[in-house]
Short mmCIF file of C-alpha atoms in Angstrom, two decimals:
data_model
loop_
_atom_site.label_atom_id
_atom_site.label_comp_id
_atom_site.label_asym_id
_atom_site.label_seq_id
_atom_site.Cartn_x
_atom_site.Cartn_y
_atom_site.Cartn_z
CA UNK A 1 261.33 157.90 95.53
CA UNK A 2 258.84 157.02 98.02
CA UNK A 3 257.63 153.46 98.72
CA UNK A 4 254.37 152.02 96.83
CA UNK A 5 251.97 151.62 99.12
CA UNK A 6 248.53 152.90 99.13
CA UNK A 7 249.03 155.61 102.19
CA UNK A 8 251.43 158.49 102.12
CA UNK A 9 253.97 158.42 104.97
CA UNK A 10 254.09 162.20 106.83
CA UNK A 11 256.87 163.26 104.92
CA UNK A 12 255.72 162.71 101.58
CA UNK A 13 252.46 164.83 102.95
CA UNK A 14 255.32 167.15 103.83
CA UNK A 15 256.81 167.76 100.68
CA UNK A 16 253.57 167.64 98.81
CA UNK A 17 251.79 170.27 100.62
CA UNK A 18 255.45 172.57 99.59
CA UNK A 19 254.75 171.58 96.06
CA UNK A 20 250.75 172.57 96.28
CA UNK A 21 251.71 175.34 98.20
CA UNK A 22 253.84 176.96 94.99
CA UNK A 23 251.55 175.72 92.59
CA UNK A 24 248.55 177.83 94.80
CA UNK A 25 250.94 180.82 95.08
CA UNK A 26 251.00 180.80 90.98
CA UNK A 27 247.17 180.66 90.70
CA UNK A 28 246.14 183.28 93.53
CA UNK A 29 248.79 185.53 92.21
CA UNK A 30 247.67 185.19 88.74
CA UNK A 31 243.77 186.34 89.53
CA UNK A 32 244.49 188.74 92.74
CA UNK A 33 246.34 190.55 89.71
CA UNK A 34 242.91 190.64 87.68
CA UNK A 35 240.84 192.31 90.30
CA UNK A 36 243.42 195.39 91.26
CA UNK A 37 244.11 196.61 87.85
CA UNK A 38 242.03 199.47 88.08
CA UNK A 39 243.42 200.37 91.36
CA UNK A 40 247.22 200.19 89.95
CA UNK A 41 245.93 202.02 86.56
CA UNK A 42 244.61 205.29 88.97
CA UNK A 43 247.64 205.28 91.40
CA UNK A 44 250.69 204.96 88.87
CA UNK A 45 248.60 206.68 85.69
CA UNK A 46 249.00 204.27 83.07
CA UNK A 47 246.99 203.70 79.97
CA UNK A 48 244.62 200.76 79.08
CA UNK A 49 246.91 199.76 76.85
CA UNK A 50 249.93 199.63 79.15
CA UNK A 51 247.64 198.18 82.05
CA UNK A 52 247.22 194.87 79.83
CA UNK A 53 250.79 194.29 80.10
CA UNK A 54 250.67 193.83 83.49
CA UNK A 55 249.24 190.66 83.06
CA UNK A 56 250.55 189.98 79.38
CA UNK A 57 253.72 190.21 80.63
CA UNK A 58 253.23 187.27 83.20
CA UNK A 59 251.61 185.19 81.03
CA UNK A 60 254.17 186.12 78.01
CA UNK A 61 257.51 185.28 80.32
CA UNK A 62 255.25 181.96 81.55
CA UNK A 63 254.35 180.58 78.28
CA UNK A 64 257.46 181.55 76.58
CA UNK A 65 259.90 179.65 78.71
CA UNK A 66 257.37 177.14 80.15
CA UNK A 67 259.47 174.25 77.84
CA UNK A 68 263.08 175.29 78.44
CA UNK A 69 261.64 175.24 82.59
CA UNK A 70 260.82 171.67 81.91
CA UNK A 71 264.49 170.94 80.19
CA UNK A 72 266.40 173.20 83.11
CA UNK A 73 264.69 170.86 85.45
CA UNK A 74 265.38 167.93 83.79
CA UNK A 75 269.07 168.92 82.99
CA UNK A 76 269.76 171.05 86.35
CA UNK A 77 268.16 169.19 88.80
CA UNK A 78 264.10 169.93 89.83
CA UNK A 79 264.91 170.91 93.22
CA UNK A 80 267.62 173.26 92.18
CA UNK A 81 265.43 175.02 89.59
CA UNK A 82 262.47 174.83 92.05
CA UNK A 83 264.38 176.81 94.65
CA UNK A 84 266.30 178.74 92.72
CA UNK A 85 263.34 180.31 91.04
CA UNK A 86 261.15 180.60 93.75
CA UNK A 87 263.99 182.89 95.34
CA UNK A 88 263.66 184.85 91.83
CA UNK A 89 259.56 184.90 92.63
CA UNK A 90 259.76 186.40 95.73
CA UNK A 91 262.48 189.21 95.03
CA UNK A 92 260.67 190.28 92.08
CA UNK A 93 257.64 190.27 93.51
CA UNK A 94 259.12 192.39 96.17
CA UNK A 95 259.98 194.93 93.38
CA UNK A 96 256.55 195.08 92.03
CA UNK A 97 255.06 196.05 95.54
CA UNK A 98 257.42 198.98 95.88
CA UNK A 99 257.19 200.20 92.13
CA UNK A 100 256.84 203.91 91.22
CA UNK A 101 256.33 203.28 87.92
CA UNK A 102 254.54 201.11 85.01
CA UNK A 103 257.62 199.91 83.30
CA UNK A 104 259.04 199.26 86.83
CA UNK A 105 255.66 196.85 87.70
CA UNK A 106 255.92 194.98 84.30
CA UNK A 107 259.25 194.45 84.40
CA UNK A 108 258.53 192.78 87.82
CA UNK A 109 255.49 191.07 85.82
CA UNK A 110 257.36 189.61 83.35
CA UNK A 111 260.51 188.12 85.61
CA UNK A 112 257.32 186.68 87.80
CA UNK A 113 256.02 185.13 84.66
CA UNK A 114 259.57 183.65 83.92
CA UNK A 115 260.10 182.19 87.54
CA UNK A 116 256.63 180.80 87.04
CA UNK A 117 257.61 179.26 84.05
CA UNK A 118 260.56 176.93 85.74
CA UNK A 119 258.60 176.90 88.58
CA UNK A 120 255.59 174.65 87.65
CA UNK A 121 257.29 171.66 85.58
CA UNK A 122 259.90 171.43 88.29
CA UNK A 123 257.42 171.10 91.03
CA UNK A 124 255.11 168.72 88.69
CA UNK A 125 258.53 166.99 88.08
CA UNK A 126 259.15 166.20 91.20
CA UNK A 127 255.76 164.58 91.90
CA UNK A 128 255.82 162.19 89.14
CA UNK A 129 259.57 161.33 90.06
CA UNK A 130 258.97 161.08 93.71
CA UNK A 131 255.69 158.97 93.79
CA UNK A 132 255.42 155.56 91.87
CA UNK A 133 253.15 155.09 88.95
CA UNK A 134 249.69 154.42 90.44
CA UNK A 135 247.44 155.21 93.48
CA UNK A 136 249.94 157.05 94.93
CA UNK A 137 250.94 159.19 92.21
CA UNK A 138 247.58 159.42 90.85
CA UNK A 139 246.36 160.77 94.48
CA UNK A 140 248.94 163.04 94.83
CA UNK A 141 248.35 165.15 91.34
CA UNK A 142 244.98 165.09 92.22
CA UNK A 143 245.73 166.89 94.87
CA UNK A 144 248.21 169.64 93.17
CA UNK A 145 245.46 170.33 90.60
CA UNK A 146 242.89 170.74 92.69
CA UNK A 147 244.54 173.24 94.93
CA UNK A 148 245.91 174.95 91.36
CA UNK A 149 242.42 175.57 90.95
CA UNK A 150 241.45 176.13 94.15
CA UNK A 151 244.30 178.97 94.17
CA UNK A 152 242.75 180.62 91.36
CA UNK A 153 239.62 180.91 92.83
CA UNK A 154 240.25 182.39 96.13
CA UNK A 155 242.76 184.77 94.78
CA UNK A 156 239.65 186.84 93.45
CA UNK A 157 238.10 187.17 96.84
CA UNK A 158 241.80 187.88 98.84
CA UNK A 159 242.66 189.98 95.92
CA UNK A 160 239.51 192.06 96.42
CA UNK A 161 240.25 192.31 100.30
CA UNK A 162 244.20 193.55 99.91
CA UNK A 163 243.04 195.86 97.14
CA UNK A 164 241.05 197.08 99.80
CA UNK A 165 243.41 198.49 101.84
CA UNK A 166 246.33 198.90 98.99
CA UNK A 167 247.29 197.41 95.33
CA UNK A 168 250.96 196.90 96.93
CA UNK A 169 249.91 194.09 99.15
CA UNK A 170 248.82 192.08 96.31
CA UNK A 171 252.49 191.69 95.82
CA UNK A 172 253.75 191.94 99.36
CA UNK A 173 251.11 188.91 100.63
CA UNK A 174 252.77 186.49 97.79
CA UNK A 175 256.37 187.53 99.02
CA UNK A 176 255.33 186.17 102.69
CA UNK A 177 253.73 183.39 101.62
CA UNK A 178 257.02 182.73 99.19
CA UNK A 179 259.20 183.31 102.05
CA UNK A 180 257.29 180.47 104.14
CA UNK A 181 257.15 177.94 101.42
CA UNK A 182 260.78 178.52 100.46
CA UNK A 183 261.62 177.51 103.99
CA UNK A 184 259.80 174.73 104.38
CA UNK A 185 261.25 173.65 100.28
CA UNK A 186 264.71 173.55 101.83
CA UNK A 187 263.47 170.82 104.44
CA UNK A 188 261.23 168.94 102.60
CA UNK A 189 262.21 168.33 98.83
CA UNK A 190 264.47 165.86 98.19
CA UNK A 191 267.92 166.33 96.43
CA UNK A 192 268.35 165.87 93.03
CA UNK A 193 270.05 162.76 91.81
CA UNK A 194 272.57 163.11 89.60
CA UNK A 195 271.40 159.78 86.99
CA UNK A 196 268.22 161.78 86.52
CA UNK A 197 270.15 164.14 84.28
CA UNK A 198 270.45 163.28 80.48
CA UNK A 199 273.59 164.14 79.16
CA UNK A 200 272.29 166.30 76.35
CA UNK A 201 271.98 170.39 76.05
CA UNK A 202 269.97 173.42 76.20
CA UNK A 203 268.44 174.81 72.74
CA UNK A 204 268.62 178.32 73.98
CA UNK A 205 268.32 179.28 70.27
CA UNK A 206 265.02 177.85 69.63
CA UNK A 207 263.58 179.12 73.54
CA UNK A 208 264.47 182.67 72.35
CA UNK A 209 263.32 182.24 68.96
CA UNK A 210 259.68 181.33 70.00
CA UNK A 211 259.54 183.47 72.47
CA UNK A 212 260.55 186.12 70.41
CA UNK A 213 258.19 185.74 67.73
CA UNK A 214 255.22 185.27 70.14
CA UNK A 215 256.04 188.81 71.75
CA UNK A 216 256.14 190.31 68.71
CA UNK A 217 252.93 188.73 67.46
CA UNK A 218 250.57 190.22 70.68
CA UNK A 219 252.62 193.24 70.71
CA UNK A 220 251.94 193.83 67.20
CA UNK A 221 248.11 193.04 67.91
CA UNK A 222 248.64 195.80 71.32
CA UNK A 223 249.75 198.38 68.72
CA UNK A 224 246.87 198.03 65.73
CA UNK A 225 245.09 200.06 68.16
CA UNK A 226 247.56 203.20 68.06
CA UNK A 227 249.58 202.86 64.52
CA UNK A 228 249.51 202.69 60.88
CA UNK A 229 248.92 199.79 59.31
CA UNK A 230 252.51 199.61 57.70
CA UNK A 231 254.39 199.60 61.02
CA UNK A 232 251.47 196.94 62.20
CA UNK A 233 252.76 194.90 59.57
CA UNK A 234 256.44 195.27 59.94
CA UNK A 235 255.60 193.65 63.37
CA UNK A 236 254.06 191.23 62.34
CA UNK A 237 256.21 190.37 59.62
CA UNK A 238 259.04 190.05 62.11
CA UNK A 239 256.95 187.86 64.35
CA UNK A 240 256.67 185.25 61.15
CA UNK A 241 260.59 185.83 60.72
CA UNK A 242 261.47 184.58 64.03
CA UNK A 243 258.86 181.49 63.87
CA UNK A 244 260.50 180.78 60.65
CA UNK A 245 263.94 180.74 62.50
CA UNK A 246 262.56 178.55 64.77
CA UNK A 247 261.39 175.97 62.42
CA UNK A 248 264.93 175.98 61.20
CA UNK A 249 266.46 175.49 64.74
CA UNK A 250 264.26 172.68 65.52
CA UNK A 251 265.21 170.94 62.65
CA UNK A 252 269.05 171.20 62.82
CA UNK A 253 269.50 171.05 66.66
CA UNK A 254 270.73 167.59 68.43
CA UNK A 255 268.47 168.43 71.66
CA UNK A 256 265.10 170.15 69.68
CA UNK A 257 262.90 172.04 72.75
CA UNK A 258 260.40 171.49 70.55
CA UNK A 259 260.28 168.11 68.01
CA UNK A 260 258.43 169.47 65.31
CA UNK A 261 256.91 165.63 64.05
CA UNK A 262 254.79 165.83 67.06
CA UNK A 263 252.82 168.11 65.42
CA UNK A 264 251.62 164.91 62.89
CA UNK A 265 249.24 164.08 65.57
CA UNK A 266 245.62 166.18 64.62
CA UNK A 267 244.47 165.88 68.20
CA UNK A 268 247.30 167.47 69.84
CA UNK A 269 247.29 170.46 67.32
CA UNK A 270 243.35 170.68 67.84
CA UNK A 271 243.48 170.70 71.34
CA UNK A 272 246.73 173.56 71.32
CA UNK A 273 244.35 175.75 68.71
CA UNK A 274 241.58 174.97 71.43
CA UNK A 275 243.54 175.79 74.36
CA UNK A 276 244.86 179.42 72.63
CA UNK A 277 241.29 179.90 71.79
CA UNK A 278 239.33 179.17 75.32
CA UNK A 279 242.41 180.66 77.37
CA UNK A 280 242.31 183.80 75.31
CA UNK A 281 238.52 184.51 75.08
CA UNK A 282 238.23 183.40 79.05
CA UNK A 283 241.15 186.41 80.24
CA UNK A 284 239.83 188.71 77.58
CA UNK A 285 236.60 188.39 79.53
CA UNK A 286 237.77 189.17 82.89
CA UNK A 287 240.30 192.22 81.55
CA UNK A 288 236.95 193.80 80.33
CA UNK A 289 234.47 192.53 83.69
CA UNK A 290 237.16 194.00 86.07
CA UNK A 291 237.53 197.26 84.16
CA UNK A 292 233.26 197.89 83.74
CA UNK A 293 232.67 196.80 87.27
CA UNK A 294 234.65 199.18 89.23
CA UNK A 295 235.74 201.76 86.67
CA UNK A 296 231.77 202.28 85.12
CA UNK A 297 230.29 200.55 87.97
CA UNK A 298 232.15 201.48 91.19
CA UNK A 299 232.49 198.53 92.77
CA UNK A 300 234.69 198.17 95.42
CA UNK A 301 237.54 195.45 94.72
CA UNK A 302 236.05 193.46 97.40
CA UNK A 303 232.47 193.61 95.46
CA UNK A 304 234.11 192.75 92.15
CA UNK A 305 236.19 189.57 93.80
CA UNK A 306 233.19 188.31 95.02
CA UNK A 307 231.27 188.63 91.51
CA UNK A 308 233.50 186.51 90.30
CA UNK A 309 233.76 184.15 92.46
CA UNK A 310 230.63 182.02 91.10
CA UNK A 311 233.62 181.37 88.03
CA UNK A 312 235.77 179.07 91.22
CA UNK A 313 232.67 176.36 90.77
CA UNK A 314 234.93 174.86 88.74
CA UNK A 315 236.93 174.08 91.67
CA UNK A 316 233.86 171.77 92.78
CA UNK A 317 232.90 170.32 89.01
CA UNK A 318 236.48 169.56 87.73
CA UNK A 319 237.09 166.50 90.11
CA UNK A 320 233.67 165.44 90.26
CA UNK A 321 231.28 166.44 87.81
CA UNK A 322 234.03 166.15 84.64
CA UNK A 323 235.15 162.84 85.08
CA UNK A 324 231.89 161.17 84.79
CA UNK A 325 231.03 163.07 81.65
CA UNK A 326 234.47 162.11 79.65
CA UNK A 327 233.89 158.64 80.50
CA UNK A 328 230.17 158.65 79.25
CA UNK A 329 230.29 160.84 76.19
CA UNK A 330 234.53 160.95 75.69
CA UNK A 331 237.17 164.08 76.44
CA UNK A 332 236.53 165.79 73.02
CA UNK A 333 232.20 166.32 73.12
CA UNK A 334 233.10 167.21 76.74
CA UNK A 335 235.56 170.49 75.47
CA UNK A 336 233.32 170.75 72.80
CA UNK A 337 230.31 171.25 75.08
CA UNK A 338 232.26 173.11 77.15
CA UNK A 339 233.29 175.61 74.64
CA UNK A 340 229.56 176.14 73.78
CA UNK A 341 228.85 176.90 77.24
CA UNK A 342 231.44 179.47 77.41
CA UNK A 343 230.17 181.18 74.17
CA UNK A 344 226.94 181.03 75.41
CA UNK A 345 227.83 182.62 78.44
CA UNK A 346 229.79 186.01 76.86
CA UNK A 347 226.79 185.88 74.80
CA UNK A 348 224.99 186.55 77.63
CA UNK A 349 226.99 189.19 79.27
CA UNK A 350 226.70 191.28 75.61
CA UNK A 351 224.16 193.61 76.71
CA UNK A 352 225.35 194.95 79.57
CA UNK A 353 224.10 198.49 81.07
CA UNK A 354 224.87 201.21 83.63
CA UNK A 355 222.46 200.17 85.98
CA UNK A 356 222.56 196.00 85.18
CA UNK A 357 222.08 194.06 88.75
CA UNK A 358 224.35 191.07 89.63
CA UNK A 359 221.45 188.71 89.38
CA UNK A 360 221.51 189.61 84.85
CA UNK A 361 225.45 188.60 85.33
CA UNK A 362 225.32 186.07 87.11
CA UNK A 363 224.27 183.43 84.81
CA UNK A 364 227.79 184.44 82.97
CA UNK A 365 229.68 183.81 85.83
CA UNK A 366 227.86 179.84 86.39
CA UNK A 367 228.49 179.51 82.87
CA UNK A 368 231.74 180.11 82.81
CA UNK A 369 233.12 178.48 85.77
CA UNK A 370 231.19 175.25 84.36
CA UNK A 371 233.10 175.95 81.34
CA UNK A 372 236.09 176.14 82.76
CA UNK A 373 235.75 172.54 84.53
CA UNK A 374 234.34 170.98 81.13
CA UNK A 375 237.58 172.39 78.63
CA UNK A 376 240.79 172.27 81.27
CA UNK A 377 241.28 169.23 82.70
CA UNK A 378 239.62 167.30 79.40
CA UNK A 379 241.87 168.82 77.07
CA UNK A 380 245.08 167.70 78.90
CA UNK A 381 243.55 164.06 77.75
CA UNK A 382 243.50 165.56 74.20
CA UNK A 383 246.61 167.09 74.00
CA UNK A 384 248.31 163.98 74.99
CA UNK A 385 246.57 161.08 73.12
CA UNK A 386 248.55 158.94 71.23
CA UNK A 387 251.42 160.36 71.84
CA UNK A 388 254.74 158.47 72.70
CA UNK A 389 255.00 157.97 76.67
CA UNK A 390 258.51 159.40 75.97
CA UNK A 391 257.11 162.79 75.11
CA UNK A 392 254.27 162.97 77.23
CA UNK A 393 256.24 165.83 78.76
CA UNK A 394 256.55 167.75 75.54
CA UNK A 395 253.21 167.42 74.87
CA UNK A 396 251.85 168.72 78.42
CA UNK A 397 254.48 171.35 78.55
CA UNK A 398 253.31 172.26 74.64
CA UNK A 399 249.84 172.72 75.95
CA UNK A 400 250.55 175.06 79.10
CA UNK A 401 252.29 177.28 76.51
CA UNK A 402 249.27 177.20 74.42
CA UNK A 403 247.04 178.35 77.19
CA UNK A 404 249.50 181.34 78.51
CA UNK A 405 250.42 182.72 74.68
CA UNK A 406 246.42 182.57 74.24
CA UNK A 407 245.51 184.26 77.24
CA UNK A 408 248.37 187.22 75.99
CA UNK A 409 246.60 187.13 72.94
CA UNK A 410 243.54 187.84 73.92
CA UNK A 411 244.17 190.29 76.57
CA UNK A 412 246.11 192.30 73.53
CA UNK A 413 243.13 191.53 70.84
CA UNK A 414 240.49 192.88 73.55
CA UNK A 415 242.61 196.11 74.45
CA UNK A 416 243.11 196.85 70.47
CA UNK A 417 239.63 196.75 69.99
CA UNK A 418 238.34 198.64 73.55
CA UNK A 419 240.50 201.30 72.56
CA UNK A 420 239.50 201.55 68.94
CA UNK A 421 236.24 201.64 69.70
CA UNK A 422 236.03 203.93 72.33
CA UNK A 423 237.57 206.63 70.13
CA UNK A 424 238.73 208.60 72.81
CA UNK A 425 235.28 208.90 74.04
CA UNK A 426 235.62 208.93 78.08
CA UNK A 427 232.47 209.53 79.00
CA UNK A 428 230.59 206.18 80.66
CA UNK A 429 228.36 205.80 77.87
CA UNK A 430 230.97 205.78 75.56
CA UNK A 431 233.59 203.80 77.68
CA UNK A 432 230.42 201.57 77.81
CA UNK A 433 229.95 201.04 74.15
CA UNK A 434 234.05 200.33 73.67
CA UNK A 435 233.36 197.06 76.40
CA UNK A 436 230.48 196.06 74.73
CA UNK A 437 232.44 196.09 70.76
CA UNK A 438 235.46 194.77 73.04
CA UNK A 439 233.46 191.44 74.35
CA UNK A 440 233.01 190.55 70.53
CA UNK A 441 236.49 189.23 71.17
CA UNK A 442 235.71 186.38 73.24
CA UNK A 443 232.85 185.52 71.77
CA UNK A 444 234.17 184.64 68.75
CA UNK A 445 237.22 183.05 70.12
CA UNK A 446 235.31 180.96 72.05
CA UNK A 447 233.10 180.00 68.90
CA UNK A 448 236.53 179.77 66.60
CA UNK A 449 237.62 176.88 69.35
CA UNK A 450 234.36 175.12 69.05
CA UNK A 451 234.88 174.78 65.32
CA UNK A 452 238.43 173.93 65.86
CA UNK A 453 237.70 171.02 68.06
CA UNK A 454 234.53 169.77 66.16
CA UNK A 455 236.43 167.56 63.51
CA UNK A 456 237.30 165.34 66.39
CA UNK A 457 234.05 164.76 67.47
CA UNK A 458 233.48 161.61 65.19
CA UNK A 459 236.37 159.61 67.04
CA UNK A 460 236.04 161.45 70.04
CA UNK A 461 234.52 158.30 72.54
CA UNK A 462 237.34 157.23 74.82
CA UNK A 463 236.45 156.16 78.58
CA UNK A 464 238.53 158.06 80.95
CA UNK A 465 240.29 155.10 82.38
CA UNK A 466 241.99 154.74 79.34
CA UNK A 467 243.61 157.59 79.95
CA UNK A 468 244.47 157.30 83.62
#
């Protein structure tokens, strides 16, 4: 651990910029993905439906194994795990540049989304075991969440320019970047040490279990779209089997991934509902943007990354603009207003045309980016009041899940309906009217998670530095 002072010595820098580094890797690769999906869809000939699980399949493999990450690191040793997977990232991603295939690119997806997924709470680990409690620490995650965000921002304008010249690159560019970061990992993180390590064991059951049921759930919402009720159900039924095994598991195992008595706490399950809800209706939003900006529009990728750019203000409002609101009004009437804005905002883009100009969409990208800053960062506060300091961990790691299994959600609610809708209609007009019935989905996930996270608006006053 480094020394508690209130400067960082070079190689704590060191280290910390090969921690933000990964952490920016995730978020660009996440939303360069968003802006070539049309490009991938003409080249390799796949369906709406199985274009969707190019991303679902990231953000299905990151949310399902986001907790057992956080116990591998634990249990392993963070800068084992950390290297280890980001090895895993790079291959895979690798694979995904070369691929001939769908299956071939969501295989690569989903093995991505894993790596991801042991990636993150190793790295996070290794901050909050490296710096002590206070300035220091408090500086450095700072830091690594504004360059998350910053990551996710820039990704739509680099995605836009590699998509330019070929879909492939947007996996080749993250396998040099990987290559350099893994490098300078080797150097700069320290080792593990070995009293870090609780003697206690994996719950593999309940990790495959949840993960399991959660796969089945969206893939049973991806199918409503092309089979019979009856088989819809039988999904879905089997989805509800697993969770039940899960439950079970939980209850009997010696080393739970998941305590279920956390779930006691109203604010934490509030803020996971919320977290499904916003994550869900936000990448249902941009699957749909992407698709009527360059499929009905033909915008370049380039054109399209920059159109969505105005949604990286929150970049700018999260560590300036958020902070001061939580500690006048409190973290809940923040998400709350937040959510609001973003309904307000797909509201907005409801009418869109053939011929509508930037400047009418615009006001849906401000929106949303201001959303964005206003529900993120202010329901990590949420999803971790009250809770025991002892499973702060659980509770953060609980929440990340939340937001990837919502955002699979939603990108699997929005393709059901799109394609329903449509009615094999392919002409623009038609394609038109399926995105128009399609952005019903957001909106009224983004209005479910207001009404979710209104009952805690009563109690809802807490200054920020309580919470620091």
């Amino acid at each position: 651990m480094f020394q508690q002072t209130d400067r960082m010595s070079g190689r704590a820098w060191g280290m910390l910029l090969v921690l933000c580094g990964a952490i920016f890797l995730e978020g660009v690769d996440v939303s360069m993905m968003g802006v070539a999906l049309p490009s991938i869809q003409a080249e390799l000939a796949m369906s709406t439906g199985e274009l969707q699980w190019v991303v679902s399949a990231y953000v299905l493999g990151y949310g399902g194994f986001m907790l057992m990450g956080g116990r591998a690191a634990d249990l392993l040793g963070r800068r084992r795990m950390f290297l280890f997977w980001l090895a895993v990232f790079l291959v895979f991603s690798g694979l995904g540049g070369f691929a001939g295939e769908g299956w071939i690119l969501i295989l690569s997806r989903l093995v991505k989304g894993i790596a991801a997924a042991f990636l993150t709470p190793a790295g996070l680990s290794i901050i909050t075991t490296s710096f002590p409690e206070g300035k220091l620490r408090n500086k450095a995650l700072l830091v690594y969440a504004g360059t998350a965000a910053a990551g996710f921002s820039l990704g739509l304008v680099v995605g836009g320019l590699l998509t330019s010249i070929s879909w492939r690159w947007v996996f080749f560019a993250p396998v040099l970047m990987t290559a350099a970061i893994l490098v300078a990992a080797v150097a700069l993180v320290p080792r593990d040490e070995r009293s870090d390590r609780p003697a206690q064991g994996f719950d593999f059951a309940g990790a495959i279990s949840v993960t399991g049921a959660v796969l089945l759930l969206v893939f049973a919402v991806e199918r409503a779209a092309h089979v019979g009720w009856a088989q819809t159900l039988l999904l879905l039924a089997a989805s509800l089997a697993l969770l039940a095994a899960f439950v079970a598991i939980e209850r009997r195992s010696r080393s739970p991934l998941v305590r279920l008595g956390i779930f006691r706490s109203g604010a934490l399950v509030r803020a996971n509902l919320g977290a499904i809800l916003f994550s869900g209706s936000f990448f249902a939003f941009q699957f749909i943007a992407v698709l009527y900006l360059q499929q009905l529009r033909g915008w370049s990728p380039l054109q399209t990354g920059l159109a969505l750019l105005a949604i990286g203000i929150d970049a700018v409002l999260a560590p300036t603009l958020t902070p001061w609101l939580v500690n006048r009004f409190g973290n809940v009437r923040v998400i709350f207003g937040g959510l609001l804005l973003a309904l307000l905002a797909y509201v907005l883009f409801q009418p869109i045309g053939l011929d509508w100009t930037y400047a009418a969409m615009f006001p849906t990208m401000i929106l949303l980016g201001t959303a964005f800053a206003l529900v993120y960062g202010p329901l990590t506060i949420a999803a971790t009041d009250g809770i025991a300091e002892e499973e702060q961990g659980l509770a953060g790691g609980l929440l990340n899940t939340s937001f990837q299994f919502g955002a699979g959600l939603g990108l699997a609610a929005v393709t059901a309906v799109s394609l329903t809708a449509t009615g094999g209609d392919v002409s623009p007009q038609g394609v038109l009217d399926g995105f128009r019935v399609a952005l019903i989905v957001p909106v009224v996930a983004a209005a479910l998670g207001a009404l979710v996270i209104a009952p805690g608006l009563r109690r809802s006053k807490t200054p920020i530095e309580q919470h620091a």
